[in-house]
PDB file of C-alpha atoms in Angstrom:
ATOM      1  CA  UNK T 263     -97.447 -51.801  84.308  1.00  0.00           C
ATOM      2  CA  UNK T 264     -98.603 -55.173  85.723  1.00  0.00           C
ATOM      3  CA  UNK T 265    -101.589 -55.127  84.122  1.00  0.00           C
ATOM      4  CA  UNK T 266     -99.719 -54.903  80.783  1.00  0.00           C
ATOM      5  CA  UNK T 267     -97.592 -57.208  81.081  1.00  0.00           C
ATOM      6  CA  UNK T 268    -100.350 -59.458  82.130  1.00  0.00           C
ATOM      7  CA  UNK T 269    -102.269 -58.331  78.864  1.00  0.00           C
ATOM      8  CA  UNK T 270     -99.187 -58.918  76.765  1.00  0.00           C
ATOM      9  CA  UNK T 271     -98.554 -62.626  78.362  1.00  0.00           C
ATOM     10  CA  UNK T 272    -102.074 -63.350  77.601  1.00  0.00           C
ATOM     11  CA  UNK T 273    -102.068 -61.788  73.933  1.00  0.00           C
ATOM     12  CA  UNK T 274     -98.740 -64.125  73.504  1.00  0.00           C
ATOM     13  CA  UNK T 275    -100.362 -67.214  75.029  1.00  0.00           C
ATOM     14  CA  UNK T 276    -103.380 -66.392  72.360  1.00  0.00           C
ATOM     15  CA  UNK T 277    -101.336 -66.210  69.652  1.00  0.00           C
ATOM     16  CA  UNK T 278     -99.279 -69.432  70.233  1.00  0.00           C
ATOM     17  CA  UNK T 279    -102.334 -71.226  70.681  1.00  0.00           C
ATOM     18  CA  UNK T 280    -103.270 -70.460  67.279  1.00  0.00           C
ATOM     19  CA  UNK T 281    -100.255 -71.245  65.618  1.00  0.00           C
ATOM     20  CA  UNK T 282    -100.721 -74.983  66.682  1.00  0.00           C
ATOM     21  CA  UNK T 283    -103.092 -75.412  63.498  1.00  0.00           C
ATOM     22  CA  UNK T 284     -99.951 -74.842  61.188  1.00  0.00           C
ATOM     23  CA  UNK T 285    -101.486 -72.711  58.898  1.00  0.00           C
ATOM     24  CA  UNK T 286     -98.670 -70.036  59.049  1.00  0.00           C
ATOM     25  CA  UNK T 287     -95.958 -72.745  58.035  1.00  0.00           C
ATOM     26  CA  UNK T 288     -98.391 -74.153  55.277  1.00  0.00           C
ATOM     27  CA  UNK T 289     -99.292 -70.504  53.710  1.00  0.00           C
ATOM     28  CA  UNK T 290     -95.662 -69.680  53.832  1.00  0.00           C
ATOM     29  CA  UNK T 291     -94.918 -72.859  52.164  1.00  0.00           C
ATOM     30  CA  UNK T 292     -97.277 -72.047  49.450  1.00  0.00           C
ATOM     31  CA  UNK T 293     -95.397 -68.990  48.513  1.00  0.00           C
ATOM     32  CA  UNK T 294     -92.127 -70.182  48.110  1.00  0.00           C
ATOM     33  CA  UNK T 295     -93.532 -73.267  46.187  1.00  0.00           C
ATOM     34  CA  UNK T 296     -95.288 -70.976  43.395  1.00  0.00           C
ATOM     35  CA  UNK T 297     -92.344 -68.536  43.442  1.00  0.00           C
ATOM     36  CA  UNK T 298     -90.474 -70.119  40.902  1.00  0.00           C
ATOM     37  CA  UNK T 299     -93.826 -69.878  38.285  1.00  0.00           C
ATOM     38  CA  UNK T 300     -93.218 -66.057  38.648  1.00  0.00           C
ATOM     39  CA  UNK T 301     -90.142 -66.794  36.514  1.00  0.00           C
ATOM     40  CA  UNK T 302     -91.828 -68.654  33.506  1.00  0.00           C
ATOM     41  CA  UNK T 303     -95.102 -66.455  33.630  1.00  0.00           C
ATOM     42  CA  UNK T 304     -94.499 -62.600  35.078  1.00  0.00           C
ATOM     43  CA  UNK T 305     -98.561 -62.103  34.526  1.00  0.00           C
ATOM     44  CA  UNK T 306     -98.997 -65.138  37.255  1.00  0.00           C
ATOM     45  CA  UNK T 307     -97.024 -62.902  40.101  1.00  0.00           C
ATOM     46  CA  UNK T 308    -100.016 -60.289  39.391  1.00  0.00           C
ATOM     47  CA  UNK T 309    -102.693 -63.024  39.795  1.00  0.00           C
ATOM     48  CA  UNK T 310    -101.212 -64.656  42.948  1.00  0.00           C
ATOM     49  CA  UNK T 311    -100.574 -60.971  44.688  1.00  0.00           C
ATOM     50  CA  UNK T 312    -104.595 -60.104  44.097  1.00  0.00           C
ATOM     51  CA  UNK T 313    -105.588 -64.111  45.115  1.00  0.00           C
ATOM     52  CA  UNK T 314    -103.227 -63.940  48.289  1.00  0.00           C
ATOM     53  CA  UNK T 315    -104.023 -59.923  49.487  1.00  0.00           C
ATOM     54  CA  UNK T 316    -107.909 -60.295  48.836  1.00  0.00           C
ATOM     55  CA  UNK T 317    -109.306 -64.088  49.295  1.00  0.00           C
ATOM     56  CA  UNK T 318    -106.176 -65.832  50.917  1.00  0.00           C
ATOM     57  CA  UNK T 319    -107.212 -64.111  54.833  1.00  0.00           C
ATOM     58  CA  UNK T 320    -110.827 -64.808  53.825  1.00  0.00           C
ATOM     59  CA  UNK T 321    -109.971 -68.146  53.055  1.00  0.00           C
ATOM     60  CA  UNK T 322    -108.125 -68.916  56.039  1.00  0.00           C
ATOM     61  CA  UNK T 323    -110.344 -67.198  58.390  1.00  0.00           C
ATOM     62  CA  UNK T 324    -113.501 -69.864  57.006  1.00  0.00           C
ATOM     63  CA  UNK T 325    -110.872 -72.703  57.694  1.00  0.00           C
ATOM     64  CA  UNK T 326    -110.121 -71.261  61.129  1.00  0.00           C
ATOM     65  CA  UNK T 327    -113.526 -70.403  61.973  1.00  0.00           C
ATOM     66  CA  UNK T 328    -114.487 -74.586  60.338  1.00  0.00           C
ATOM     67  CA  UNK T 329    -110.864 -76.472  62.030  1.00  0.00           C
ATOM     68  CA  UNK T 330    -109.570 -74.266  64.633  1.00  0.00           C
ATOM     69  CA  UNK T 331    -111.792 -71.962  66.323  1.00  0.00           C
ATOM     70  CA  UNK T 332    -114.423 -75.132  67.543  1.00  0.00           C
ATOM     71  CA  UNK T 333    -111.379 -76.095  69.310  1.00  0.00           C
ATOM     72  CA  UNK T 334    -109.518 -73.414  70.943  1.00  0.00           C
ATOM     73  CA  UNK T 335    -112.203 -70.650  70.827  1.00  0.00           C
ATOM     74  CA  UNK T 336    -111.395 -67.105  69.316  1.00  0.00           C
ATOM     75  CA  UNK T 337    -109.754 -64.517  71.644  1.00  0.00           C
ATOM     76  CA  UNK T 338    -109.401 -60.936  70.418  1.00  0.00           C
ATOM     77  CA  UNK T 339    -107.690 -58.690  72.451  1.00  0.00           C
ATOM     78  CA  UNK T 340    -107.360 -54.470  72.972  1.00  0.00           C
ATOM     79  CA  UNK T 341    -109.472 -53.526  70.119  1.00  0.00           C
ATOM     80  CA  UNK T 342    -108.477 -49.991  69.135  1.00  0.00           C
ATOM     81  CA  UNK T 343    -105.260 -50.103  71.338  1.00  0.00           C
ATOM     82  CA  UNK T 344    -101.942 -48.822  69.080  1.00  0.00           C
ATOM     83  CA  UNK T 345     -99.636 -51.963  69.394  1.00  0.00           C
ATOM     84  CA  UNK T 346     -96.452 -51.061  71.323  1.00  0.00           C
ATOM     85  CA  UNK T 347     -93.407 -50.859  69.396  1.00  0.00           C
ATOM     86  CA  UNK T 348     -90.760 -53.470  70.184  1.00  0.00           C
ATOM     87  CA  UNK T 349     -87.295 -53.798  69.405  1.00  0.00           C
ATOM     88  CA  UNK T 350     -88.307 -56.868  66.551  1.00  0.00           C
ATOM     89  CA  UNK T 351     -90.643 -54.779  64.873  1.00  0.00           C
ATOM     90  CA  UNK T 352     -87.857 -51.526  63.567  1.00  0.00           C
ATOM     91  CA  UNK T 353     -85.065 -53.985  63.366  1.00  0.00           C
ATOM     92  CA  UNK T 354     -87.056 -56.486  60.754  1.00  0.00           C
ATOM     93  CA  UNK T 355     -88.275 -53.304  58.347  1.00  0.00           C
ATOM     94  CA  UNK T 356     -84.550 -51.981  58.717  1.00  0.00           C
ATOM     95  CA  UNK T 357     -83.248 -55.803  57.194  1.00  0.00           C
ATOM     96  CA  UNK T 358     -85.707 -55.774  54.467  1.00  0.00           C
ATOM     97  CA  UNK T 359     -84.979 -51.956  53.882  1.00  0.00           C
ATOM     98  CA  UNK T 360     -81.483 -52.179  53.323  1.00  0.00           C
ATOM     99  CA  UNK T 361     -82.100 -55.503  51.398  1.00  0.00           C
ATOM    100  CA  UNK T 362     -84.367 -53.846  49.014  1.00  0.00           C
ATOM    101  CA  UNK T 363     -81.979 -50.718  48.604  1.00  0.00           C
ATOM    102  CA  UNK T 364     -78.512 -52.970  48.350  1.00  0.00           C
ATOM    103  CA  UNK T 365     -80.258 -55.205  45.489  1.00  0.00           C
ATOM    104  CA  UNK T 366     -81.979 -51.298  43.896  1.00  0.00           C
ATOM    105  CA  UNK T 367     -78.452 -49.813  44.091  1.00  0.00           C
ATOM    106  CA  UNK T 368     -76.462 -53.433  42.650  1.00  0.00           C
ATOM    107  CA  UNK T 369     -79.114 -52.810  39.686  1.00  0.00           C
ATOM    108  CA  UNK T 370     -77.764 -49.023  39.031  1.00  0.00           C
ATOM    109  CA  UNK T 371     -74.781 -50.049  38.395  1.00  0.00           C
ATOM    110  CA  UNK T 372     -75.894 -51.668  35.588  1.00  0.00           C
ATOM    111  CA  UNK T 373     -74.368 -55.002  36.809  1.00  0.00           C
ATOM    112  CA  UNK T 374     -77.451 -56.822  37.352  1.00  0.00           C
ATOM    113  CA  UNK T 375     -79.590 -58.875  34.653  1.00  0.00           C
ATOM    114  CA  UNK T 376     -81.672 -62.166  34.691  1.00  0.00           C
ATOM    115  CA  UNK T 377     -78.680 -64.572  35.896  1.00  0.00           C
ATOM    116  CA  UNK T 378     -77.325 -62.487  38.486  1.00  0.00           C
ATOM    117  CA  UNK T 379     -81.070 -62.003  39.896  1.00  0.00           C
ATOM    118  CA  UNK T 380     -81.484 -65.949  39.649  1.00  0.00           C
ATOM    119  CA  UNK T 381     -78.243 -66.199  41.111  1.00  0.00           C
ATOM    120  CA  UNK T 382     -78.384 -64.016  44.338  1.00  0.00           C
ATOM    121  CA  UNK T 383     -82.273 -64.503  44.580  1.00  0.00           C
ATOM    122  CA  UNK T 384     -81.991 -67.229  47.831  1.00  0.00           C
ATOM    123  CA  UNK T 385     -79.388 -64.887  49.589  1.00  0.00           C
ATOM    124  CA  UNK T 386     -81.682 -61.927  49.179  1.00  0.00           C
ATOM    125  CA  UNK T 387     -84.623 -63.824  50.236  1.00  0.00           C
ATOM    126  CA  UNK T 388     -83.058 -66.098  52.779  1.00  0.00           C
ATOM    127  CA  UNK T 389     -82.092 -62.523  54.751  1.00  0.00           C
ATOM    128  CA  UNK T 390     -85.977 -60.870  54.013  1.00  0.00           C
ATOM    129  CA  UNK T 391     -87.335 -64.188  55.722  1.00  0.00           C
ATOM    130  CA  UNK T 392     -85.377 -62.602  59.007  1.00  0.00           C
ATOM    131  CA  UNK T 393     -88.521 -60.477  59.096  1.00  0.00           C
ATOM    132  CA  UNK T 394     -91.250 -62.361  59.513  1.00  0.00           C
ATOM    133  CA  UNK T 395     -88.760 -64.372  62.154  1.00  0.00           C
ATOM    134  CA  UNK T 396     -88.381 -61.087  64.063  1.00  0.00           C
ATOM    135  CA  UNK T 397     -92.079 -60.684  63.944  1.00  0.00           C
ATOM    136  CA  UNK T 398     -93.143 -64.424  65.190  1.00  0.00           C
ATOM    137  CA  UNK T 399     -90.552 -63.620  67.924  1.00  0.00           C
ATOM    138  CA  UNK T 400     -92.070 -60.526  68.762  1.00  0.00           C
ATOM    139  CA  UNK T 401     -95.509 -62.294  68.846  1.00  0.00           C
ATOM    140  CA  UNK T 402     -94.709 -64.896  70.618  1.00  0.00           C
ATOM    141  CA  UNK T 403     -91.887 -63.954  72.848  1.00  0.00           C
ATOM    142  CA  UNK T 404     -90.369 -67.327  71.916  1.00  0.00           C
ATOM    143  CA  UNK T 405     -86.777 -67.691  70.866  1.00  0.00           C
ATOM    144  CA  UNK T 406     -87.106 -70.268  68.477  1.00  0.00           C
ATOM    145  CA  UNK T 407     -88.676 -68.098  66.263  1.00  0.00           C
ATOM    146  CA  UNK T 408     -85.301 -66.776  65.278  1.00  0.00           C
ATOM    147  CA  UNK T 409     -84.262 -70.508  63.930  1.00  0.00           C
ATOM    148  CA  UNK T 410     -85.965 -69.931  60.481  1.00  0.00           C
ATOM    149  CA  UNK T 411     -84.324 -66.455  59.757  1.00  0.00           C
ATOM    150  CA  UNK T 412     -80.865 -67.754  60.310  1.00  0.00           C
ATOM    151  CA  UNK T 413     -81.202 -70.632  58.396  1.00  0.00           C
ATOM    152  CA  UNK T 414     -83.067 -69.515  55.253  1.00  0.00           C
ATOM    153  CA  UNK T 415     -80.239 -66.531  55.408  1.00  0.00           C
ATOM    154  CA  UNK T 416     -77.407 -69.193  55.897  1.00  0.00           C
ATOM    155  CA  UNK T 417     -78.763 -72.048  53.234  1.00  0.00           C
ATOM    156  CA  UNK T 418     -79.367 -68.691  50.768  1.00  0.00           C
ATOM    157  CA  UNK T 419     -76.163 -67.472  51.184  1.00  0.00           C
ATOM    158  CA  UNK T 420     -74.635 -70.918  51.093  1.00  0.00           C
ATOM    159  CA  UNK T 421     -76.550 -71.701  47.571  1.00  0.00           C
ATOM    160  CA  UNK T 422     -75.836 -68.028  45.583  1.00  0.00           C
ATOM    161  CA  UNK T 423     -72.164 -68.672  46.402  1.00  0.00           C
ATOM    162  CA  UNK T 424     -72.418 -72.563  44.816  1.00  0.00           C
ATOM    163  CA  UNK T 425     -70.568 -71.996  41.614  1.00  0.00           C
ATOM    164  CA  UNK T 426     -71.672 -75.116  40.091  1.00  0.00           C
ATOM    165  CA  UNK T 427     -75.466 -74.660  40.677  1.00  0.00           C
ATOM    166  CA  UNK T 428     -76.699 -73.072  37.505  1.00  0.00           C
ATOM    167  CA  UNK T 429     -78.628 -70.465  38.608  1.00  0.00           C
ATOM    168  CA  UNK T 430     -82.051 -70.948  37.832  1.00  0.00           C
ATOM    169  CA  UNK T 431     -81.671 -74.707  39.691  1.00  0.00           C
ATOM    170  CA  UNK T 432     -79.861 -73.071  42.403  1.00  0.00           C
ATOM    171  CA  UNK T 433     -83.156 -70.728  43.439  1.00  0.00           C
ATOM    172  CA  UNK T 434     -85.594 -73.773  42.759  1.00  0.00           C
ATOM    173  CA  UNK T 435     -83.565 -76.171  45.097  1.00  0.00           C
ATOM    174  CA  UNK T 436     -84.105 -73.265  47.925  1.00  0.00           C
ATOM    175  CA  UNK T 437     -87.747 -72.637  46.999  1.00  0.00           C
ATOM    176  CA  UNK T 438     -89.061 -75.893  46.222  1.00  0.00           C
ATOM    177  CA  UNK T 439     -86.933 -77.008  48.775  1.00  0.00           C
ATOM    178  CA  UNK T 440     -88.351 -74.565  51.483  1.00  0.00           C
ATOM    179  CA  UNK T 441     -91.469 -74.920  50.102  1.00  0.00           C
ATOM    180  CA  UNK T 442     -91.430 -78.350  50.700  1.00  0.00           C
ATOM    181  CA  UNK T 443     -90.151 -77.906  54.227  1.00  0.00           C
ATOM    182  CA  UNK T 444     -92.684 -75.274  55.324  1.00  0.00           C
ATOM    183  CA  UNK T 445     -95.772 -77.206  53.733  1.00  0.00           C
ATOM    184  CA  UNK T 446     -94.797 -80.476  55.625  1.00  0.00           C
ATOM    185  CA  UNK T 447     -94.206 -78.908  58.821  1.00  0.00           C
ATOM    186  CA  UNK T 448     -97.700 -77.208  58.475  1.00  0.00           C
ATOM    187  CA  UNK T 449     -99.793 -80.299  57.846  1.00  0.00           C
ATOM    188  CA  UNK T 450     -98.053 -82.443  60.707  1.00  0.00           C
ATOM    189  CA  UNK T 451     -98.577 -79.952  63.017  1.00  0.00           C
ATOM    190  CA  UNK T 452    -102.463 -79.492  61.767  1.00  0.00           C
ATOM    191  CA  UNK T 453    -102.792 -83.293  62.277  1.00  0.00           C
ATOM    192  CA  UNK T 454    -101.178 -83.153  65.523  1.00  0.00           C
ATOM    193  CA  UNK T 455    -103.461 -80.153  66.616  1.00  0.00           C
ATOM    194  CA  UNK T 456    -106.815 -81.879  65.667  1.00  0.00           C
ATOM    195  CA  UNK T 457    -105.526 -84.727  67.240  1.00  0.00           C
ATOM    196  CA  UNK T 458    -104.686 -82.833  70.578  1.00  0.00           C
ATOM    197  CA  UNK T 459    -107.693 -80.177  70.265  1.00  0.00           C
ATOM    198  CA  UNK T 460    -111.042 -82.236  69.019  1.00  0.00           C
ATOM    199  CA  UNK T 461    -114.042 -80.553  68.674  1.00  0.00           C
ATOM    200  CA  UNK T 462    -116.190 -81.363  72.233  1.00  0.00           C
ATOM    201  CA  UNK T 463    -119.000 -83.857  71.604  1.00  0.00           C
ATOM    202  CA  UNK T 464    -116.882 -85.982  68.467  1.00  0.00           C
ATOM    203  CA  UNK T 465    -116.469 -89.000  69.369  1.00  0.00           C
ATOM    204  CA  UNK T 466    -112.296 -88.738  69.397  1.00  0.00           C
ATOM    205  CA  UNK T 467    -113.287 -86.289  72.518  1.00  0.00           C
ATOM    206  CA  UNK T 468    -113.206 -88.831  75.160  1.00  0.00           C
ATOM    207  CA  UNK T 469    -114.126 -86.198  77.774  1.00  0.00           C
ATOM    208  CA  UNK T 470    -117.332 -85.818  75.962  1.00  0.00           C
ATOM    209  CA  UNK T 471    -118.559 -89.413  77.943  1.00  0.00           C
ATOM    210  CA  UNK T 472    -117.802 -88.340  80.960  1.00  0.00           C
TER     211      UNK T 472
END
């Protein structure tokens, strides 16, 4: 039992490590910036879902393996182990589960057309973002992780209900506006990690003339 929770502090320590580079802020910022595009050109969702499920982890990965790797190393742990199942992990597919039914059964009541999806979109994304929170927290064991769940789900929320946002400007202010957020966060903390992590031997690596 010691030894897993040893293994499990270690996988944690790993993974926080890594999420120094901002990466994870910038990709997610990416996504909510292009979201909107989905609206004016349905074909571009089918492009972006191939681009970002085959070449976006391939891309990363050669950025990784070129920014971050040279600087941290590259720790992979328990190959072939079945991860253990935490209390994050049910509880975020259960949100997006009953968000995905509560907008399918909204729609069979024949209630639902291009406004109202514009309308309600930030709510219903603002509470899906509470799983990937649930899985950072999970990964990392780190509270704070929670923070971008409850506010996406609170701003969201906060926007659908604005009566005098049209629509379509009230789900652009939340994903431009996230977008934004996300993407800014990502490249100060990538500056900030090159900054703290240079590669040994550059010559920002003053240990390298000792």
């Amino acid at each position: 039992m010691n030894e897993e929770k040893k293994l499990k502090s270690v996988e944690r320590e790993s993974f926080l490590e890594l999420m120094q580079d901002g990466f994870t802020e910038i990709l997610a910022g990416m996504i909510f910036l292009v979201f909107p595009a989905f609206f004016l050109e349905p074909g571009f969702l089918f492009i972006f879902v191939i681009f970002y499920i085959i070449f976006m982890p391939q891309v990363v990965e050669a950025i990784r393996r070129k920014y971050t790797y040279p600087r941290i190393g590259y720790v992979k742990l328990r190959e072939g182990t079945p991860p253990k199942l935490t209390l994050e992990i049910p509880v975020a597919v259960l949100i997006i589960f009953v968000t995905i039914i509560a907008v399918l059964y909204i729609a069979s009541m024949g209630v639902i057309d291009r406004l109202f999806i514009m309308k309600w979109m930030p709510a219903v994304f603002g509470f899906i973002m509470w799983g990937p929170s649930l899985y950072l927290k999970d990964k990392t064991g780190q509270n704070r992780y929670y923070l971008p769940g409850a506010l996406m789900s609170l701003t969201g929320v906060v926007i659908s209900l604005a009566d005098f946002l049209p629509a379509e400007l009230g789900t652009s202010i939340f994903m431009n506006g996230w977008g934004l957020a996300f993407t800014i966060l990502g490249l100060v903390r990538f500056l900030l990690f090159i900054r703290k992590y240079p590669v040994a031997g550059s010559p920002e690596d003053g240990r390298s003339e000792q």
